[in-house]
mmCIF file of C-alpha atoms in Angstrom:
data_model
loop_
_atom_site.group_PDB
_atom_site.id
_atom_site.type_symbol
_atom_site.label_atom_id
_atom_site.label_comp_id
_atom_site.label_asym_id
_atom_site.label_seq_id
_atom_site.Cartn_x
_atom_site.Cartn_y
_atom_site.Cartn_z
ATOM 1 C CA MET A 1 50.508 120.425 115.320
ATOM 2 C CA THR A 2 51.408 124.055 116.175
ATOM 3 C CA LEU A 3 52.753 122.963 119.550
ATOM 4 C CA LYS A 4 54.918 120.274 117.915
ATOM 5 C CA ILE A 5 56.396 122.775 115.473
ATOM 6 C CA LYS A 6 57.122 125.193 118.323
ATOM 7 C CA HIS A 7 58.939 122.493 120.280
ATOM 8 C CA LEU A 8 60.986 121.508 117.229
ATOM 9 C CA TYR A 9 62.061 125.088 116.610
ATOM 10 C CA ILE A 10 63.084 125.509 120.250
ATOM 11 C CA ALA A 11 65.101 122.290 120.135
ATOM 12 C CA LEU A 12 66.855 123.344 116.914
ATOM 13 C CA VAL A 13 67.728 126.794 118.272
ATOM 14 C CA LEU A 14 69.171 125.253 121.447
ATOM 15 C CA LEU A 15 71.186 122.754 119.420
ATOM 16 C CA LEU A 16 72.659 125.410 117.170
ATOM 17 C CA SER A 17 73.399 127.665 120.162
ATOM 18 C CA MET A 18 75.307 124.878 121.876
ATOM 19 C CA GLN A 19 77.239 124.099 118.708
ATOM 20 C CA MET A 20 78.119 127.721 118.087
ATOM 21 C CA SER A 21 79.387 128.087 121.668
ATOM 22 C CA TYR A 22 82.048 125.472 120.840
ATOM 23 C CA SER A 23 83.350 127.211 117.737
ATOM 24 C CA GLN A 24 86.908 126.790 119.046
ATOM 25 C CA SER A 25 86.479 123.040 118.431
ATOM 26 C CA PHE A 26 84.395 122.849 115.260
ATOM 27 C CA SER A 27 84.230 124.727 112.018
ATOM 28 C CA HIS A 28 80.737 125.626 110.847
ATOM 29 C CA GLU A 29 79.071 125.576 107.464
ATOM 30 C CA VAL A 30 75.658 126.847 106.414
ATOM 31 C CA GLY A 31 73.923 126.599 103.082
ATOM 32 C CA ILE A 32 70.775 126.453 101.026
ATOM 33 C CA ILE A 33 69.627 123.555 98.832
ATOM 34 C CA ALA A 34 66.847 123.284 96.245
ATOM 35 C CA GLY A 35 65.716 121.048 93.428
ATOM 36 C CA PRO A 36 63.043 118.780 91.880
ATOM 37 C CA ILE A 37 61.320 115.914 93.686
ATOM 38 C CA VAL A 38 59.793 112.719 92.300
ATOM 39 C CA TYR A 39 57.087 111.505 94.677
ATOM 40 C CA GLN A 40 56.260 107.805 94.872
ATOM 41 C CA SER A 41 52.919 107.199 96.580
ATOM 42 C CA ASP A 42 49.576 105.421 96.123
ATOM 43 C CA PHE A 43 48.783 107.615 93.126
ATOM 44 C CA GLY A 44 49.288 105.860 89.815
ATOM 45 C CA GLU A 45 50.487 102.386 88.937
ATOM 46 C CA ARG A 46 53.550 100.798 90.500
ATOM 47 C CA TYR A 47 56.538 100.365 88.126
ATOM 48 C CA ASP A 48 54.820 102.497 85.489
ATOM 49 C CA PHE A 49 57.124 104.969 83.720
ATOM 50 C CA GLU A 50 54.509 107.730 83.560
ATOM 51 C CA THR A 51 53.794 107.338 87.276
ATOM 52 C CA ASN A 52 57.487 107.390 88.159
ATOM 53 C CA THR A 53 58.104 110.561 86.159
ATOM 54 C CA GLY A 54 54.732 112.305 86.333
ATOM 55 C CA ASN A 55 54.346 113.318 89.967
ATOM 56 C CA ILE A 56 57.149 115.846 90.201
ATOM 57 C CA GLY A 57 57.393 118.595 92.800
ATOM 58 C CA PHE A 58 59.952 120.944 94.318
ATOM 59 C CA GLY A 59 61.881 121.135 97.561
ATOM 60 C CA ILE A 60 64.018 123.728 99.336
ATOM 61 C CA GLY A 61 65.997 123.571 102.542
ATOM 62 C CA LEU A 62 68.515 125.112 104.911
ATOM 63 C CA VAL A 63 71.499 123.048 106.046
ATOM 64 C CA TYR A 64 74.046 123.391 108.815
ATOM 65 C CA TYR A 65 77.251 121.341 109.125
ATOM 66 C CA MET A 66 79.659 120.538 111.909
ATOM 67 C CA ASN A 67 83.087 119.851 110.417
ATOM 68 C CA PHE A 68 85.250 118.030 112.959
ATOM 69 C CA ASP A 69 88.392 118.512 110.875
ATOM 70 C CA TYR A 70 88.853 121.826 112.655
ATOM 71 C CA LEU A 71 89.905 119.887 115.770
ATOM 72 C CA SER A 72 93.230 119.125 114.104
ATOM 73 C CA SER A 73 94.208 122.778 114.471
ATOM 74 C CA TYR A 74 94.119 122.354 118.246
ATOM 75 C CA TYR A 75 94.842 118.703 118.996
ATOM 76 C CA SER A 76 97.600 116.833 117.193
ATOM 77 C CA TYR A 77 95.949 113.451 117.737
ATOM 78 C CA SER A 78 92.987 114.589 115.631
ATOM 79 C CA ARG A 79 95.077 114.989 112.488
ATOM 80 C CA ASN A 80 95.182 111.258 111.913
ATOM 81 C CA ASN A 81 91.789 110.494 113.436
ATOM 82 C CA PHE A 82 89.572 108.670 110.948
ATOM 83 C CA PHE A 83 86.305 110.188 112.171
ATOM 84 C CA THR A 84 87.433 113.822 112.126
ATOM 85 C CA ASN A 85 89.002 113.376 108.683
ATOM 86 C CA HIS A 86 86.089 111.673 106.988
ATOM 87 C CA PHE A 87 82.795 112.682 108.600
ATOM 88 C CA LYS A 88 80.510 115.686 108.895
ATOM 89 C CA VAL A 89 77.229 116.032 110.783
ATOM 90 C CA ARG A 90 74.485 117.804 108.853
ATOM 91 C CA ALA A 91 71.371 119.310 110.419
ATOM 92 C CA GLU A 92 68.590 120.268 108.033
ATOM 93 C CA ILE A 93 65.236 121.995 107.778
ATOM 94 C CA SER A 94 63.443 121.480 104.472
ATOM 95 C CA TRP A 95 60.064 121.810 102.796
ATOM 96 C CA ASN A 96 58.683 120.132 99.698
ATOM 97 C CA LYS A 97 55.452 120.184 97.731
ATOM 98 C CA THR A 98 54.233 117.886 94.943
ATOM 99 C CA GLY A 99 51.023 117.810 92.905
ATOM 100 C CA LEU A 100 49.727 114.256 92.477
ATOM 101 C CA SER A 101 47.701 112.616 89.702
ATOM 102 C CA HIS A 102 46.980 109.058 88.576
ATOM 103 C CA PHE A 103 48.984 107.646 85.675
ATOM 104 C CA GLY A 104 49.197 104.244 84.010
ATOM 105 C CA GLN A 105 46.957 101.816 82.145
ATOM 106 C CA TRP A 106 43.924 102.316 84.394
ATOM 107 C CA VAL A 107 43.517 105.928 83.231
ATOM 108 C CA ASP A 108 44.446 105.464 79.564
ATOM 109 C CA ASP A 109 42.179 107.183 77.047
ATOM 110 C CA ASP A 110 40.689 103.859 75.961
ATOM 111 C CA ARG A 111 39.375 103.253 79.480
ATOM 112 C CA THR A 112 35.770 104.454 79.455
ATOM 113 C CA SER A 113 34.491 102.970 82.713
ATOM 114 C CA THR A 114 33.158 104.916 85.672
ATOM 115 C CA ALA A 115 36.110 103.679 87.734
ATOM 116 C CA ALA A 116 38.565 105.187 85.219
ATOM 117 C CA ASP A 117 36.644 108.478 85.224
ATOM 118 C CA LYS A 118 36.897 108.623 89.005
ATOM 119 C CA LEU A 119 40.638 108.014 88.916
ATOM 120 C CA ARG A 120 41.177 110.701 86.298
ATOM 121 C CA ALA A 121 39.136 113.173 88.355
ATOM 122 C CA HIS A 122 41.073 112.496 91.549
ATOM 123 C CA THR A 123 44.126 114.673 92.265
ATOM 124 C CA GLY A 124 46.101 115.375 95.391
ATOM 125 C CA GLU A 125 49.007 117.222 96.916
ATOM 126 C CA ALA A 126 51.832 116.147 99.202
ATOM 127 C CA GLN A 127 53.342 118.904 101.322
ATOM 128 C CA ASN A 128 55.962 118.105 103.961
ATOM 129 C CA PHE A 129 58.036 120.020 106.485
ATOM 130 C CA ASN A 130 61.136 118.090 107.592
ATOM 131 C CA ILE A 131 63.676 118.535 110.352
ATOM 132 C CA GLY A 132 66.503 116.164 111.123
ATOM 133 C CA ALA A 133 70.174 115.221 110.831
ATOM 134 C CA GLN A 134 72.455 113.059 108.706
ATOM 135 C CA LEU A 135 75.973 111.712 109.076
ATOM 136 C CA GLU A 136 78.020 112.288 105.915
ATOM 137 C CA TYR A 137 81.048 110.186 105.003
ATOM 138 C CA TYR A 138 83.770 111.573 102.689
ATOM 139 C CA PRO A 139 86.157 108.855 101.430
ATOM 140 C CA LEU A 140 88.711 111.440 100.225
ATOM 141 C CA THR A 141 88.810 113.189 103.644
ATOM 142 C CA THR A 142 87.171 116.447 104.642
ATOM 143 C CA ARG A 143 90.515 118.008 105.485
ATOM 144 C CA ALA A 144 91.827 117.985 101.910
ATOM 145 C CA LEU A 145 88.520 119.393 100.663
ATOM 146 C CA SER A 146 88.289 122.228 103.185
ATOM 147 C CA ARG A 147 91.931 123.235 102.668
ATOM 148 C CA GLY A 148 91.721 123.322 98.880
ATOM 149 C CA GLY A 149 93.774 120.201 98.213
ATOM 150 C CA ASP A 150 90.827 118.483 96.529
ATOM 151 C CA LYS A 151 88.466 120.167 94.105
ATOM 152 C CA PHE A 152 85.844 117.430 94.385
ATOM 153 C CA GLY A 153 84.600 115.677 97.474
ATOM 154 C CA PRO A 154 82.147 112.793 96.959
ATOM 155 C CA PHE A 155 80.102 111.658 99.943
ATOM 156 C CA VAL A 156 77.362 109.325 101.107
ATOM 157 C CA SER A 157 75.045 109.970 104.037
ATOM 158 C CA LEU A 158 72.444 108.362 106.249
ATOM 159 C CA GLY A 159 70.099 109.925 108.779
ATOM 160 C CA ALA A 160 66.587 110.459 110.069
ATOM 161 C CA GLN A 161 64.069 113.277 109.758
ATOM 162 C CA TYR A 162 60.877 114.133 111.588
ATOM 163 C CA VAL A 163 58.149 114.936 109.060
ATOM 164 C CA MET A 164 55.017 117.040 109.478
ATOM 165 C CA TYR A 165 52.794 116.415 106.475
ATOM 166 C CA ASN A 166 49.804 118.363 105.178
ATOM 167 C CA PRO A 167 48.218 116.486 102.251
ATOM 168 C CA GLY A 168 45.578 117.857 99.901
ATOM 169 C CA VAL A 169 42.752 115.941 98.193
ATOM 170 C CA SER A 170 40.376 117.039 95.439
ATOM 171 C CA THR A 171 38.089 115.520 92.802
ATOM 172 C CA THR A 172 36.046 116.866 89.930
ATOM 173 C CA TYR A 173 33.768 113.817 89.890
ATOM 174 C CA GLY A 174 30.129 113.966 90.981
ATOM 175 C CA ASP A 175 29.427 116.611 93.582
ATOM 176 C CA GLU A 176 33.209 116.981 94.181
ATOM 177 C CA ASN A 177 32.780 116.152 97.865
ATOM 178 C CA ILE A 178 36.015 114.523 99.105
ATOM 179 C CA ASN A 179 34.156 113.043 102.084
ATOM 180 C CA ASP A 180 31.893 110.991 99.808
ATOM 181 C CA PRO A 181 33.610 107.665 98.912
ATOM 182 C CA ASN A 182 31.283 107.329 95.896
ATOM 183 C CA ASN A 183 33.333 110.051 94.196
ATOM 184 C CA PHE A 184 36.490 107.919 94.272
ATOM 185 C CA TYR A 185 37.728 104.620 92.894
ATOM 186 C CA PRO A 186 35.155 101.939 93.833
ATOM 187 C CA SER A 187 37.686 99.278 94.884
ATOM 188 C CA TRP A 188 39.101 101.435 97.654
ATOM 189 C CA GLU A 189 37.674 100.759 101.094
ATOM 190 C CA PRO A 190 36.064 103.601 103.124
ATOM 191 C CA GLY A 191 38.666 105.681 104.893
ATOM 192 C CA SER A 192 41.254 105.445 102.118
ATOM 193 C CA ILE A 193 40.936 109.177 101.454
ATOM 194 C CA ASP A 194 42.216 111.282 104.350
ATOM 195 C CA ALA A 195 43.456 114.869 104.037
ATOM 196 C CA SER A 196 44.270 115.188 107.749
ATOM 197 C CA ASN A 197 47.551 116.722 108.894
ATOM 198 C CA GLY A 198 49.925 114.355 110.641
ATOM 199 C CA SER A 199 53.502 113.566 111.524
ATOM 200 C CA THR A 200 55.866 110.655 111.137
ATOM 201 C CA TRP A 201 59.551 109.754 110.994
ATOM 202 C CA SER A 202 61.556 109.053 107.863
ATOM 203 C CA ILE A 203 64.880 107.481 106.923
ATOM 204 C CA VAL A 204 67.068 109.532 104.572
ATOM 205 C CA GLY A 205 69.999 108.296 102.518
ATOM 206 C CA SER A 206 71.908 110.149 99.832
ATOM 207 C CA VAL A 207 74.920 110.203 97.551
ATOM 208 C CA GLY A 208 76.473 113.457 96.418
ATOM 209 C CA VAL A 209 79.519 115.519 95.661
ATOM 210 C CA ARG A 210 80.959 118.869 96.649
ATOM 211 C CA TYR A 211 82.933 121.190 94.394
ATOM 212 C CA ASN A 212 85.464 123.497 96.021
ATOM 213 C CA LEU A 213 84.879 127.037 94.714
ATOM 214 C CA ASN A 214 87.278 128.793 97.090
ATOM 215 C CA ALA A 215 88.390 128.828 100.732
ATOM 216 C CA PHE A 216 84.970 129.952 101.914
ATOM 217 C CA SER A 217 82.381 128.242 99.713
ATOM 218 C CA HIS A 218 81.419 125.001 98.003
ATOM 219 C CA LEU A 219 78.824 123.947 95.471
ATOM 220 C CA MET A 220 76.984 120.718 96.226
ATOM 221 C CA ALA A 221 74.870 118.235 94.276
ATOM 222 C CA ASP A 222 72.959 115.553 96.147
ATOM 223 C CA LEU A 223 70.553 112.747 95.211
ATOM 224 C CA ARG A 224 68.568 111.428 98.140
ATOM 225 C CA ILE A 225 65.919 108.870 98.919
ATOM 226 C CA GLN A 226 63.524 109.625 101.769
ATOM 227 C CA ARG A 227 61.306 106.801 102.978
ATOM 228 C CA PHE A 228 58.424 107.694 105.287
ATOM 229 C CA MET A 229 57.353 105.509 108.184
ATOM 230 C CA ASN A 230 53.675 105.636 107.219
ATOM 231 C CA ASP A 231 51.591 105.645 104.030
ATOM 232 C CA GLU A 232 49.439 108.728 104.593
ATOM 233 C CA THR A 233 51.579 111.663 103.445
ATOM 234 C CA ASP A 234 49.728 111.829 100.094
ATOM 235 C CA GLY A 235 46.186 111.760 101.548
ATOM 236 C CA LEU A 236 45.579 108.271 100.103
ATOM 237 C CA ASP A 237 46.054 104.939 101.871
ATOM 238 C CA HIS A 238 44.151 102.164 100.097
ATOM 239 C CA GLN A 239 44.771 98.490 100.859
ATOM 240 C CA LEU A 240 44.925 96.997 97.357
ATOM 241 C CA ASP A 241 47.834 94.724 96.436
ATOM 242 C CA SER A 242 49.445 97.592 94.539
ATOM 243 C CA ASN A 243 49.866 99.457 97.831
ATOM 244 C CA LYS A 244 52.737 97.410 99.245
ATOM 245 C CA THR A 245 55.134 100.104 100.468
ATOM 246 C CA ASN A 246 54.968 103.343 102.392
ATOM 247 C CA ASP A 247 55.277 106.660 100.578
ATOM 248 C CA TRP A 248 58.759 107.737 99.572
ATOM 249 C CA LEU A 249 60.451 110.353 97.412
ATOM 250 C CA ALA A 250 63.617 110.969 95.435
ATOM 251 C CA TRP A 251 65.069 114.482 95.610
ATOM 252 C CA PHE A 252 67.856 115.824 93.420
ATOM 253 C CA ASN A 253 69.078 119.064 94.903
ATOM 254 C CA VAL A 254 71.916 121.490 94.327
ATOM 255 C CA GLY A 255 73.207 123.823 96.975
ATOM 256 C CA TYR A 256 75.612 126.559 97.956
ATOM 257 C CA ILE A 257 77.601 126.048 101.173
ATOM 258 C CA PHE A 258 79.388 128.881 103.022
ATOM 259 C CA MET A 259 82.081 128.030 105.578
ATOM 260 C CA PHE A 260 83.180 130.008 108.617
ATOM 261 C CA ASP A 261 84.998 129.412 111.914
#
C-alpha cells in the first residue's frame, strides 16, 4: 500500500510539472473543496430513509484545473473551437471519512432478537483516499466565465478515480472480537467482515456551478456521485439479496478556486 501511494504521488508531481511547463498554452486553476458525504454501503436497509440519511461523513480535497480557453490568446483558430470554449480538465486528490451504523426495521426498538442485538452492536468506518481526473463541460462557455462576462457557470463532469480504502470494524457484542463471526449478524456468511486495506477504481460524475467572484477567483458548489468498483470499502461484504450493488457515495462540496497564468 505504501509503495502504491508513493507511485501515485510521483505520477501526480510529474503530471503537474509537465502541465506547468506549458503555461504559455494553458491557464491554471487551483482550489480546495470540502463538504458532507452520504455513504451508501451494506450497512442498513436499502431504500430506507434513516439509512440514506444516517451514515453521513465528511470529505476534503485539492483540485487543479487546466483551462484550454487560454489558447485563444495565442491561436486565433482556438477562439471558436468548441472544446477549448466549453471544457476543463480537473485533477483531484481527496480524502473522506464516514462512521457507519445499521438503520431500518431490523434494528427498531421493538426488535428484541439476538440478531437485532448483533446488528445494533456492529459499527464501522469508511475511509478513502482518492486520486484521479474528470472532464468538465460548461454549456455557457469557459471563456465568458473566466473573463467576467458570466457570473454563473453551470457544469457537468465525468471521470475516474483510483481509491485506496482503509475500513474500520467494531462491535460491542459478546467478547467484541471482530474476527469471531458469532459476534455479527447470523445470516452473513463467514468472511463478510473484513477490515483489510485495499484499492479499487471508481467512476465519478457530478453536476455543479461556479460563481465568478472576481478576475482571479471563483466559488464552486458541486454534487457528485462516486461509485466504487468493489463492495469492500466499508469492511462489510455479505451476499444477502439486499446487497445488490457495490458501495457508493454522494458528496456535496463547496470550494474556492484561484486562477493564475
